[in-house]
mmCIF file of C-alpha atoms and ligand atoms in Angstrom:
data_model
loop_
_atom_site.group_PDB
_atom_site.id
_atom_site.type_symbol
_atom_site.label_atom_id
_atom_site.label_comp_id
_atom_site.label_asym_id
_atom_site.label_seq_id
_atom_site.Cartn_x
_atom_site.Cartn_y
_atom_site.Cartn_z
ATOM 1 C CA UNK J 1070 64.322 72.633 -108.622
ATOM 2 C CA UNK J 1071 66.657 75.673 -108.403
ATOM 3 C CA UNK J 1072 65.106 78.758 -109.937
ATOM 4 C CA UNK J 1073 67.242 81.180 -111.920
ATOM 5 C CA UNK J 1074 65.971 84.662 -112.701
ATOM 6 C CA UNK J 1075 67.354 86.197 -115.890
ATOM 7 C CA UNK J 1076 67.508 89.983 -115.987
ATOM 8 C CA UNK J 1077 69.110 90.652 -119.401
ATOM 9 C CA UNK J 1078 68.648 94.436 -119.196
ATOM 10 C CA UNK J 1079 69.941 96.813 -121.857
ATOM 11 C CA UNK J 1080 72.466 97.143 -124.673
ATOM 12 C CA UNK J 1081 74.533 93.991 -125.098
ATOM 13 C CA UNK J 1082 72.969 92.570 -121.891
ATOM 14 C CA UNK J 1083 70.418 90.374 -123.727
ATOM 15 C CA UNK J 1084 73.018 89.000 -126.206
ATOM 16 C CA UNK J 1085 75.579 87.992 -123.609
ATOM 17 C CA UNK J 1086 72.928 86.659 -121.231
ATOM 18 C CA UNK J 1087 71.527 84.422 -123.976
ATOM 19 C CA UNK J 1088 74.953 82.812 -124.514
ATOM 20 C CA UNK J 1089 75.529 82.497 -120.768
ATOM 21 C CA UNK J 1090 72.175 80.756 -120.392
ATOM 22 C CA UNK J 1091 73.046 78.206 -123.092
ATOM 23 C CA UNK J 1092 76.305 77.425 -121.334
ATOM 24 C CA UNK J 1093 74.622 77.237 -117.931
ATOM 25 C CA UNK J 1094 72.013 74.808 -119.241
ATOM 26 C CA UNK J 1095 74.666 72.587 -120.802
ATOM 27 C CA UNK J 1096 76.864 72.607 -117.695
ATOM 28 C CA UNK J 1097 73.873 71.915 -115.444
ATOM 29 C CA UNK J 1098 72.831 69.014 -117.675
ATOM 30 C CA UNK J 1099 76.330 67.609 -117.351
ATOM 31 C CA UNK J 1100 76.014 67.815 -113.562
ATOM 32 C CA UNK J 1101 72.512 66.254 -113.552
ATOM 33 C CA UNK J 1102 71.077 69.488 -112.291
ATOM 34 C CA UNK J 1103 67.632 70.551 -113.504
ATOM 35 C CA UNK J 1104 67.086 74.311 -113.568
ATOM 36 C CA UNK J 1105 63.989 76.437 -113.864
ATOM 37 C CA UNK J 1106 64.396 79.757 -115.714
ATOM 38 C CA UNK J 1107 62.346 82.910 -115.336
ATOM 39 C CA UNK J 1108 62.896 86.269 -116.964
ATOM 40 C CA UNK J 1109 62.114 89.857 -116.063
ATOM 41 C CA UNK J 1110 63.090 93.413 -116.970
ATOM 42 C CA UNK J 1111 65.643 95.756 -115.408
ATOM 43 C CA UNK J 1112 67.134 99.129 -116.301
ATOM 44 C CA UNK J 1113 66.067 101.044 -119.380
ATOM 45 C CA UNK J 1114 64.030 98.094 -120.636
ATOM 46 C CA UNK J 1115 61.970 98.262 -117.453
ATOM 47 C CA UNK J 1116 61.688 102.059 -117.630
ATOM 48 C CA UNK J 1117 60.273 101.767 -121.151
ATOM 49 C CA UNK J 1118 57.782 99.049 -120.180
ATOM 50 C CA UNK J 1119 56.820 100.064 -116.625
ATOM 51 C CA UNK J 1120 58.148 103.582 -116.004
ATOM 52 C CA UNK J 1121 60.594 102.366 -113.348
ATOM 53 C CA UNK J 1122 64.039 100.699 -113.622
ATOM 54 C CA UNK J 1123 62.934 97.782 -111.425
ATOM 55 C CA UNK J 1124 59.402 96.831 -110.432
ATOM 56 C CA UNK J 1125 58.383 95.553 -106.992
ATOM 57 C CA UNK J 1126 57.212 92.392 -108.775
ATOM 58 C CA UNK J 1127 60.700 91.815 -110.206
ATOM 59 C CA UNK J 1128 62.225 92.305 -106.750
ATOM 60 C CA UNK J 1129 59.779 89.784 -105.249
ATOM 61 C CA UNK J 1130 60.631 87.321 -108.019
ATOM 62 C CA UNK J 1131 64.354 87.733 -107.408
ATOM 63 C CA UNK J 1132 63.879 87.095 -103.686
ATOM 64 C CA UNK J 1133 62.041 83.849 -104.473
ATOM 65 C CA UNK J 1134 64.851 82.553 -106.706
ATOM 66 C CA UNK J 1135 68.157 80.832 -105.960
ATOM 67 C CA UNK J 1136 70.186 83.079 -108.185
ATOM 68 C CA UNK J 1137 69.870 86.026 -110.529
ATOM 69 C CA UNK J 1138 71.812 86.302 -113.793
ATOM 70 C CA UNK J 1139 72.016 89.892 -114.927
ATOM 71 C CA UNK J 1140 73.233 91.350 -118.231
ATOM 72 C CA UNK J 1141 73.823 95.093 -118.128
ATOM 73 C CA UNK J 1142 71.875 98.316 -117.644
ATOM 74 C CA UNK J 1143 71.902 101.770 -119.190
ATOM 75 C CA UNK J 1144 72.290 103.464 -122.552
ATOM 76 C CA UNK J 1145 72.169 106.819 -124.329
ATOM 77 C CA UNK J 1146 68.384 106.745 -124.537
ATOM 78 C CA UNK J 1147 68.134 107.239 -120.761
ATOM 79 C CA UNK J 1148 71.329 109.266 -120.208
ATOM 80 C CA UNK J 1149 69.613 112.589 -119.625
ATOM 81 C CA UNK J 1150 67.500 111.234 -116.769
ATOM 82 C CA UNK J 1151 68.138 112.293 -113.156
ATOM 83 C CA UNK J 1152 70.153 109.872 -111.013
ATOM 84 C CA UNK J 1153 67.119 108.872 -108.953
ATOM 85 C CA UNK J 1154 65.226 107.371 -111.901
ATOM 86 C CA UNK J 1155 68.003 106.163 -114.224
ATOM 87 C CA UNK J 1156 68.468 102.541 -115.398
ATOM 88 C CA UNK J 1157 71.429 102.168 -112.991
ATOM 89 C CA UNK J 1158 69.019 102.704 -110.092
ATOM 90 C CA UNK J 1159 67.455 99.325 -110.900
ATOM 91 C CA UNK J 1160 70.805 97.613 -110.424
ATOM 92 C CA UNK J 1161 71.545 99.493 -107.205
ATOM 93 C CA UNK J 1162 68.088 98.660 -105.887
ATOM 94 C CA UNK J 1163 68.304 94.944 -106.534
ATOM 95 C CA UNK J 1164 71.734 94.787 -104.864
ATOM 96 C CA UNK J 1165 70.308 96.591 -101.832
ATOM 97 C CA UNK J 1166 67.018 94.662 -101.676
ATOM 98 C CA UNK J 1167 68.825 91.316 -101.795
ATOM 99 C CA UNK J 1168 71.368 92.491 -99.194
ATOM 100 C CA UNK J 1169 74.295 91.745 -101.546
ATOM 101 C CA UNK J 1170 77.053 93.515 -99.671
ATOM 102 C CA UNK J 1171 79.934 91.408 -100.988
ATOM 103 C CA UNK J 1172 80.924 91.796 -104.616
ATOM 104 C CA UNK J 1173 83.580 89.348 -105.794
ATOM 105 C CA UNK J 1174 85.396 90.297 -108.995
ATOM 106 C CA UNK J 1175 88.162 87.864 -109.894
ATOM 107 C CA UNK J 1176 90.652 89.054 -112.504
ATOM 108 C CA UNK J 1177 92.793 86.339 -114.013
ATOM 109 C CA UNK J 1178 94.794 86.358 -117.188
ATOM 110 C CA UNK J 1179 94.118 83.461 -119.507
ATOM 111 C CA UNK J 1180 97.445 82.306 -120.979
ATOM 112 C CA UNK J 1181 96.051 82.668 -124.518
ATOM 113 C CA UNK J 1182 95.207 86.311 -123.833
ATOM 114 C CA UNK J 1183 98.522 87.572 -122.495
ATOM 115 C CA UNK J 1184 99.077 89.359 -125.809
ATOM 116 C CA UNK J 1185 95.635 91.007 -125.666
ATOM 117 C CA UNK J 1186 96.645 93.201 -122.753
ATOM 118 C CA UNK J 1187 97.985 96.676 -123.368
ATOM 119 C CA UNK J 1188 100.665 95.887 -120.760
ATOM 120 C CA UNK J 1189 103.826 93.946 -121.542
ATOM 121 C CA UNK J 1190 103.485 90.144 -121.368
ATOM 122 C CA UNK J 1191 106.011 89.784 -118.535
ATOM 123 C CA UNK J 1192 103.944 92.209 -116.422
ATOM 124 C CA UNK J 1193 100.650 90.480 -117.189
ATOM 125 C CA UNK J 1194 101.695 86.846 -116.853
ATOM 126 C CA UNK J 1195 100.405 85.299 -113.658
ATOM 127 C CA UNK J 1196 97.780 87.905 -112.741
ATOM 128 C CA UNK J 1197 95.300 86.197 -110.424
ATOM 129 C CA UNK J 1198 93.605 88.640 -108.125
ATOM 130 C CA UNK J 1199 90.233 89.016 -106.496
ATOM 131 C CA UNK J 1200 88.652 92.389 -105.886
ATOM 132 C CA UNK J 1201 86.286 92.182 -102.910
ATOM 133 C CA UNK J 1202 84.152 95.290 -103.240
ATOM 134 C CA UNK J 1203 81.647 96.476 -100.617
ATOM 135 C CA UNK J 1204 78.430 96.846 -102.592
ATOM 136 C CA UNK J 1205 75.536 98.174 -100.524
ATOM 137 C CA UNK J 1206 77.040 101.111 -98.644
ATOM 138 C CA UNK J 1207 79.389 104.055 -98.924
ATOM 139 C CA UNK J 1208 78.912 107.033 -101.202
ATOM 140 C CA UNK J 1209 76.575 105.095 -103.517
ATOM 141 C CA UNK J 1210 73.866 105.018 -100.865
ATOM 142 C CA UNK J 1211 74.829 107.623 -98.221
ATOM 143 C CA UNK J 1212 72.441 110.370 -97.124
ATOM 144 C CA UNK J 1213 72.117 113.292 -97.424
ATOM 145 C CA UNK J 1214 72.411 113.381 -101.174
ATOM 146 C CA UNK J 1215 71.039 115.451 -104.032
ATOM 147 C CA UNK J 1216 71.131 118.767 -105.784
ATOM 148 C CA UNK J 1217 69.708 121.980 -104.390
ATOM 149 C CA UNK J 1218 69.670 125.695 -105.093
ATOM 150 C CA UNK J 1219 71.647 127.452 -102.357
ATOM 151 C CA UNK J 1220 71.854 131.275 -102.499
ATOM 152 C CA UNK J 1221 70.961 131.132 -106.169
ATOM 153 C CA UNK J 1222 73.725 128.598 -106.978
ATOM 154 C CA UNK J 1223 73.289 124.956 -107.824
ATOM 155 C CA UNK J 1224 74.949 122.767 -105.253
ATOM 156 C CA UNK J 1225 75.138 118.994 -105.063
ATOM 157 C CA UNK J 1226 76.255 116.581 -102.385
ATOM 158 C CA UNK J 1227 76.827 112.898 -101.715
ATOM 159 C CA UNK J 1228 77.813 111.322 -98.433
ATOM 160 C CA UNK J 1229 80.381 108.602 -97.877
ATOM 161 C CA UNK J 1230 79.374 106.790 -94.722
ATOM 162 C CA UNK J 1231 80.242 103.344 -93.313
ATOM 163 C CA UNK J 1232 79.627 101.879 -89.890
ATOM 164 C CA UNK J 1233 81.989 99.393 -88.311
ATOM 165 C CA UNK J 1234 79.739 96.371 -88.867
ATOM 166 C CA UNK J 1235 79.509 97.064 -92.619
ATOM 167 C CA UNK J 1236 83.308 97.212 -92.767
ATOM 168 C CA UNK J 1237 83.899 94.175 -90.557
ATOM 169 C CA UNK J 1238 81.613 91.879 -92.548
ATOM 170 C CA UNK J 1239 83.223 92.686 -95.913
ATOM 171 C CA UNK J 1240 86.675 92.380 -94.332
ATOM 172 C CA UNK J 1241 85.728 88.877 -93.134
ATOM 173 C CA UNK J 1242 84.654 87.923 -96.664
ATOM 174 C CA UNK J 1243 88.065 89.063 -97.926
ATOM 175 C CA UNK J 1244 90.040 87.161 -95.286
ATOM 176 C CA UNK J 1245 87.972 84.001 -95.801
ATOM 177 C CA UNK J 1246 88.542 84.233 -99.568
ATOM 178 C CA UNK J 1247 92.267 84.765 -99.012
ATOM 179 C CA UNK J 1248 92.436 81.545 -96.996
ATOM 180 C CA UNK J 1249 91.372 79.636 -100.107
ATOM 181 C CA UNK J 1250 93.959 81.483 -102.190
ATOM 182 C CA UNK J 1251 97.452 82.901 -101.530
ATOM 183 C CA UNK J 1252 96.619 84.288 -98.055
ATOM 184 C CA UNK J 1253 97.378 87.932 -98.754
ATOM 185 C CA UNK J 1254 94.880 90.767 -98.320
ATOM 186 C CA UNK J 1255 95.473 94.330 -99.498
ATOM 187 C CA UNK J 1256 93.075 96.875 -98.048
ATOM 188 C CA UNK J 1257 92.653 99.924 -100.294
ATOM 189 C CA UNK J 1258 91.674 103.271 -98.777
ATOM 190 C CA UNK J 1259 92.276 107.039 -98.725
ATOM 191 C CA UNK J 1260 93.007 107.408 -95.004
ATOM 192 C CA UNK J 1261 95.366 110.348 -95.519
ATOM 193 C CA UNK J 1262 92.282 112.434 -96.353
ATOM 194 C CA UNK J 1263 89.059 110.646 -95.367
ATOM 195 C CA UNK J 1264 87.809 109.822 -91.864
ATOM 196 C CA UNK J 1265 85.755 107.022 -93.400
ATOM 197 C CA UNK J 1266 88.972 105.403 -94.601
ATOM 198 C CA UNK J 1267 90.590 105.808 -91.172
ATOM 199 C CA UNK J 1268 87.722 103.779 -89.706
ATOM 200 C CA UNK J 1269 88.237 101.158 -92.431
ATOM 201 C CA UNK J 1270 91.932 100.867 -91.546
ATOM 202 C CA UNK J 1271 91.074 100.377 -87.851
ATOM 203 C CA UNK J 1272 88.297 97.851 -88.389
ATOM 204 C CA UNK J 1273 90.101 95.818 -91.060
ATOM 205 C CA UNK J 1274 93.090 95.671 -88.709
ATOM 206 C CA UNK J 1275 90.839 94.392 -85.883
ATOM 207 C CA UNK J 1276 89.295 91.702 -88.085
ATOM 208 C CA UNK J 1277 92.804 90.667 -89.189
ATOM 209 C CA UNK J 1278 93.511 89.541 -85.618
ATOM 210 C CA UNK J 1279 91.197 86.572 -86.267
ATOM 211 C CA UNK J 1280 93.260 85.623 -89.340
ATOM 212 C CA UNK J 1281 96.884 85.388 -88.184
ATOM 213 C CA UNK J 1282 97.600 83.071 -91.121
ATOM 214 C CA UNK J 1283 96.683 85.784 -93.673
ATOM 215 C CA UNK J 1284 98.972 88.739 -94.359
ATOM 216 C CA UNK J 1285 97.463 92.226 -94.492
ATOM 217 C CA UNK J 1286 98.730 95.437 -96.004
ATOM 218 C CA UNK J 1287 97.006 98.784 -96.378
ATOM 219 C CA UNK J 1288 97.425 100.697 -99.631
ATOM 220 C CA UNK J 1289 96.271 104.190 -100.624
ATOM 221 C CA UNK J 1290 93.885 104.054 -103.547
ATOM 222 C CA UNK J 1291 95.942 106.331 -105.788
ATOM 223 C CA UNK J 1292 99.066 104.195 -105.259
ATOM 224 C CA UNK J 1293 97.006 101.089 -105.809
ATOM 225 C CA UNK J 1294 95.849 102.366 -109.208
ATOM 226 C CA UNK J 1295 99.523 102.806 -110.070
ATOM 227 C CA UNK J 1296 100.711 99.510 -108.586
ATOM 228 C CA UNK J 1297 98.063 97.569 -110.515
ATOM 229 C CA UNK J 1298 99.744 98.762 -113.690
ATOM 230 C CA UNK J 1299 103.283 98.192 -112.429
ATOM 231 C CA UNK J 1300 103.102 94.815 -110.673
ATOM 232 C CA UNK J 1301 99.574 93.382 -110.913
ATOM 233 C CA UNK J 1302 100.699 89.785 -110.374
ATOM 234 C CA UNK J 1303 101.827 90.662 -106.832
ATOM 235 C CA UNK J 1304 98.270 91.007 -105.523
ATOM 236 C CA UNK J 1305 95.941 88.335 -104.211
ATOM 237 C CA UNK J 1306 92.799 89.718 -102.510
ATOM 238 C CA UNK J 1307 92.025 93.434 -102.667
ATOM 239 C CA UNK J 1308 89.309 94.614 -100.276
ATOM 240 C CA UNK J 1309 87.809 98.069 -100.527
ATOM 241 C CA UNK J 1310 84.686 100.233 -100.398
ATOM 242 C CA UNK J 1311 82.031 100.647 -103.034
ATOM 243 C CA UNK J 1312 83.438 103.548 -105.070
ATOM 244 C CA UNK J 1313 87.116 102.558 -105.020
ATOM 245 C CA UNK J 1314 86.091 98.988 -105.866
ATOM 246 C CA UNK J 1315 84.067 100.153 -108.839
ATOM 247 C CA UNK J 1316 87.052 102.014 -110.271
ATOM 248 C CA UNK J 1317 89.785 99.480 -109.473
ATOM 249 C CA UNK J 1318 87.800 96.531 -110.800
ATOM 250 C CA UNK J 1319 87.564 98.118 -114.254
ATOM 251 C CA UNK J 1320 91.317 98.679 -114.143
ATOM 252 C CA UNK J 1321 91.944 95.111 -112.987
ATOM 253 C CA UNK J 1322 89.765 93.840 -115.824
ATOM 254 C CA UNK J 1323 91.496 95.848 -118.502
ATOM 255 C CA UNK J 1324 95.015 94.784 -117.577
ATOM 256 C CA UNK J 1325 94.002 91.150 -118.085
ATOM 257 C CA UNK J 1326 93.154 91.885 -121.723
ATOM 258 C CA UNK J 1327 89.591 93.142 -121.918
ATOM 259 C CA UNK J 1328 86.733 94.371 -119.796
ATOM 260 C CA UNK J 1329 84.775 91.721 -121.704
ATOM 261 C CA UNK J 1330 86.388 88.932 -119.655
ATOM 262 C CA UNK J 1331 85.566 89.844 -116.047
ATOM 263 C CA UNK J 1332 82.731 88.075 -114.189
ATOM 264 C CA UNK J 1333 81.302 88.948 -110.794
ATOM 265 C CA UNK J 1334 79.292 87.459 -107.966
ATOM 266 C CA UNK J 1335 77.344 89.506 -105.450
ATOM 267 C CA UNK J 1336 76.577 87.680 -102.236
ATOM 268 C CA UNK J 1337 74.998 88.528 -98.919
ATOM 269 C CA UNK J 1338 73.525 87.132 -95.782
ATOM 270 C CA UNK J 1339 70.330 86.069 -97.583
ATOM 271 C CA UNK J 1340 70.309 83.031 -99.823
ATOM 272 C CA UNK J 1341 70.099 84.687 -103.232
ATOM 273 C CA UNK J 1342 73.249 85.422 -105.239
ATOM 274 C CA UNK J 1343 73.437 87.786 -108.186
ATOM 275 C CA UNK J 1344 75.850 87.193 -111.057
ATOM 276 C CA UNK J 1345 76.777 89.703 -113.718
ATOM 277 C CA UNK J 1346 79.610 90.618 -116.058
ATOM 278 C CA UNK J 1347 81.591 93.634 -114.835
ATOM 279 C CA UNK J 1348 81.342 95.321 -118.251
ATOM 280 C CA UNK J 1349 78.519 97.678 -119.058
ATOM 281 C CA UNK J 1350 75.822 97.753 -121.732
ATOM 282 C CA UNK J 1351 78.170 98.861 -124.572
ATOM 283 C CA UNK J 1352 75.374 100.559 -126.553
ATOM 284 C CA UNK J 1353 77.705 101.231 -129.517
ATOM 285 C CA UNK J 1354 77.873 97.530 -130.388
ATOM 286 C CA UNK J 1355 74.482 96.396 -129.041
ATOM 287 C CA UNK J 1356 72.479 94.181 -131.390
ATOM 288 C CA UNK J 1357 75.423 93.716 -133.779
ATOM 289 C CA UNK J 1358 76.552 90.289 -132.566
ATOM 290 C CA UNK J 1359 79.956 91.731 -131.675
ATOM 291 C CA UNK J 1360 79.865 91.548 -127.887
ATOM 292 C CA UNK J 1361 82.143 89.273 -125.896
ATOM 293 C CA UNK J 1362 79.936 86.825 -123.941
ATOM 294 C CA UNK J 1363 82.826 85.402 -121.891
ATOM 295 C CA UNK J 1364 82.352 87.647 -118.835
ATOM 296 C CA UNK J 1365 78.703 86.558 -118.684
ATOM 297 C CA UNK J 1366 79.686 82.926 -119.269
ATOM 298 C CA UNK J 1367 82.300 83.104 -116.515
ATOM 299 C CA UNK J 1368 79.663 84.695 -114.257
ATOM 300 C CA UNK J 1369 77.578 81.569 -114.773
ATOM 301 C CA UNK J 1370 80.550 79.537 -113.547
ATOM 302 C CA UNK J 1371 80.513 81.629 -110.372
ATOM 303 C CA UNK J 1372 76.754 81.001 -110.093
ATOM 304 C CA UNK J 1373 77.286 77.243 -110.249
ATOM 305 C CA UNK J 1374 79.997 77.466 -107.627
ATOM 306 C CA UNK J 1375 78.414 79.850 -105.113
ATOM 307 C CA UNK J 1376 74.655 79.320 -105.520
ATOM 308 C CA UNK J 1377 74.300 75.754 -106.795
ATOM 309 C CA UNK J 1378 77.204 74.067 -105.030
ATOM 310 C CA UNK J 1379 78.474 72.642 -108.312
ATOM 311 C CA UNK J 1380 82.188 73.540 -108.343
ATOM 312 C CA UNK J 1381 83.065 70.850 -110.912
ATOM 313 C CA UNK J 1382 80.549 72.234 -113.390
ATOM 314 C CA UNK J 1383 82.007 75.703 -112.741
ATOM 315 C CA UNK J 1384 85.511 74.437 -113.429
ATOM 316 C CA UNK J 1385 84.338 72.730 -116.615
ATOM 317 C CA UNK J 1386 83.061 76.094 -117.890
ATOM 318 C CA UNK J 1387 86.330 77.854 -117.040
ATOM 319 C CA UNK J 1388 88.256 75.146 -118.853
ATOM 320 C CA UNK J 1389 85.936 75.399 -121.862
ATOM 321 C CA UNK J 1390 86.529 79.170 -121.997
ATOM 322 C CA UNK J 1391 90.302 78.706 -121.721
ATOM 323 C CA UNK J 1392 90.068 76.039 -124.438
ATOM 324 C CA UNK J 1393 88.088 78.220 -126.838
ATOM 325 C CA UNK J 1394 90.651 80.990 -126.379
ATOM 326 C CA UNK J 1395 93.550 78.576 -126.792
ATOM 327 C CA UNK J 1396 91.972 77.464 -130.083
ATOM 328 C CA UNK J 1397 92.433 81.077 -131.222
ATOM 329 C CA UNK J 1398 88.818 82.233 -131.098
ATOM 330 C CA UNK J 1399 88.489 85.950 -130.372
ATOM 331 C CA UNK J 1400 85.716 88.492 -130.246
ATOM 332 C CA UNK J 1401 86.574 91.989 -131.480
ATOM 333 C CA UNK J 1402 87.496 93.380 -128.072
ATOM 334 C CA UNK J 1403 90.237 90.764 -127.630
ATOM 335 C CA UNK J 1404 92.172 91.793 -130.705
ATOM 336 C CA UNK J 1405 94.647 94.668 -130.537
ATOM 337 C CA UNK J 1406 95.372 96.850 -133.566
ATOM 338 C CA UNK J 1407 97.970 95.137 -135.748
ATOM 339 C CA UNK J 1408 97.205 91.618 -134.523
ATOM 340 C CA UNK J 1409 96.482 89.208 -137.310
ATOM 341 C CA UNK J 1410 93.348 87.564 -135.913
ATOM 342 C CA UNK J 1411 89.825 87.380 -137.309
ATOM 343 C CA UNK J 1412 86.993 88.283 -134.973
ATOM 344 C CA UNK J 1413 84.014 86.020 -134.359
ATOM 345 C CA UNK J 1414 80.619 87.112 -133.059
ATOM 346 C CA UNK J 1415 78.921 86.785 -129.695
ATOM 347 C CA UNK J 1416 76.825 83.756 -130.739
ATOM 348 C CA UNK J 1417 79.819 82.058 -132.377
ATOM 349 C CA UNK J 1418 81.891 82.483 -129.210
ATOM 350 C CA UNK J 1419 79.003 80.888 -127.309
ATOM 351 C CA UNK J 1420 79.088 78.009 -129.845
ATOM 352 C CA UNK J 1421 82.853 77.505 -129.361
ATOM 353 C CA UNK J 1422 82.565 77.389 -125.571
ATOM 354 C CA UNK J 1423 79.628 74.973 -125.796
ATOM 355 C CA UNK J 1424 81.538 72.733 -128.188
ATOM 356 C CA UNK J 1425 84.480 72.638 -125.782
ATOM 357 C CA UNK J 1426 82.162 71.981 -122.848
ATOM 358 C CA UNK J 1427 80.391 69.125 -124.588
ATOM 359 C CA UNK J 1428 83.724 67.523 -125.419
ATOM 360 C CA UNK J 1429 84.715 67.446 -121.742
HETATM 361 C C1 IPM K 1951 79.479 98.168 -111.879
HETATM 362 C C2 IPM K 1951 78.797 99.295 -112.602
HETATM 363 C C3 IPM K 1951 77.691 99.848 -111.726
HETATM 364 C C4 IPM K 1951 78.326 100.355 -110.455
HETATM 365 C C5 IPM K 1951 76.824 100.953 -112.390
HETATM 366 C C6 IPM K 1951 76.233 100.471 -113.696
HETATM 367 C C7 IPM K 1951 75.762 101.452 -111.467
HETATM 368 O O1 IPM K 1951 79.724 100.270 -112.981
HETATM 369 O O2 IPM K 1951 78.789 97.196 -111.515
HETATM 370 O O3 IPM K 1951 80.687 98.254 -111.671
HETATM 371 O O4 IPM K 1951 78.838 101.501 -110.415
HETATM 372 O O5 IPM K 1951 78.316 99.630 -109.464
HETATM 373 MG MG1 MG K 1952 81.743 99.701 -112.648
#
């Protein structure tokens, strides 16, 4: 029986994970799939209980599972802590320990949500892009790193480093994904300044030779940030390093209407996949039943597709989400000032998606 490890984490993590679990159970039932759930701590919750953002026991548990469903980490309570011991370190560690180098962040605009975007409807209509973010390398993990006192002054450094194999394997993920989509890859870099990016351009170009049926363009990261606002529907697969991918995926999410809509899958060479909403822990609304569970629910669809080989169940969830939105149901984040819509809570949105799912 497939084992799923729940790591709800901090802030709104537990609320959205609870709704995602309900939807996963219902979809799995519909597909005659029996699942076994386990739960553990990550982030601030783990710091409070164990003094560390992720225990070795939780890592071992994750490695023994088929998939991990994660909520969010971090919050003001732990904000003053040094980088090395913060809640975020738990997330970075589990990505690294599970070898999850490929982070897939699809950004699509649901027709019912075109008006929720801050961009004009004609710009937003038709957005369907996939950010393929390298997740276990680059400046997030490079050494040397840290703060030191040099000649009486505080100095800090981080290192952006990639080797050619790390670049080639994420490039292959992007080209393979493009083959199942519109066959267009945009590689995002800063090669006019960074040697690391020059190596990316070379290696991505080399990998492209194996994919003559997929088009490739290279785009500077600053232009890309601009182009995503100007003509987001023109992009298919965007492949980039860890830091640029972090930034651009928040932008990609927001132009589709809300950060509360974007799911993600983190995959690697090992068998375990990790699924999490792209949004953070939103401490300001935590525990108030105001969070949008749809990013977590859509992450569960990715889990069914990539870890449980149940693409129909995944599609049923996506349709149920689209249906709930088409029925006019909105959490707070999906309503712009001046729009005449009443907000429902996190649990109620879970109810609406479940109702739609059970009808199908
Ligand atoms: C994300 C988040 C994380 C990241 C943080 C919480 C460490 O912003 O998944 O995008 O930077 O990778
Ligand atoms: Mg981020």
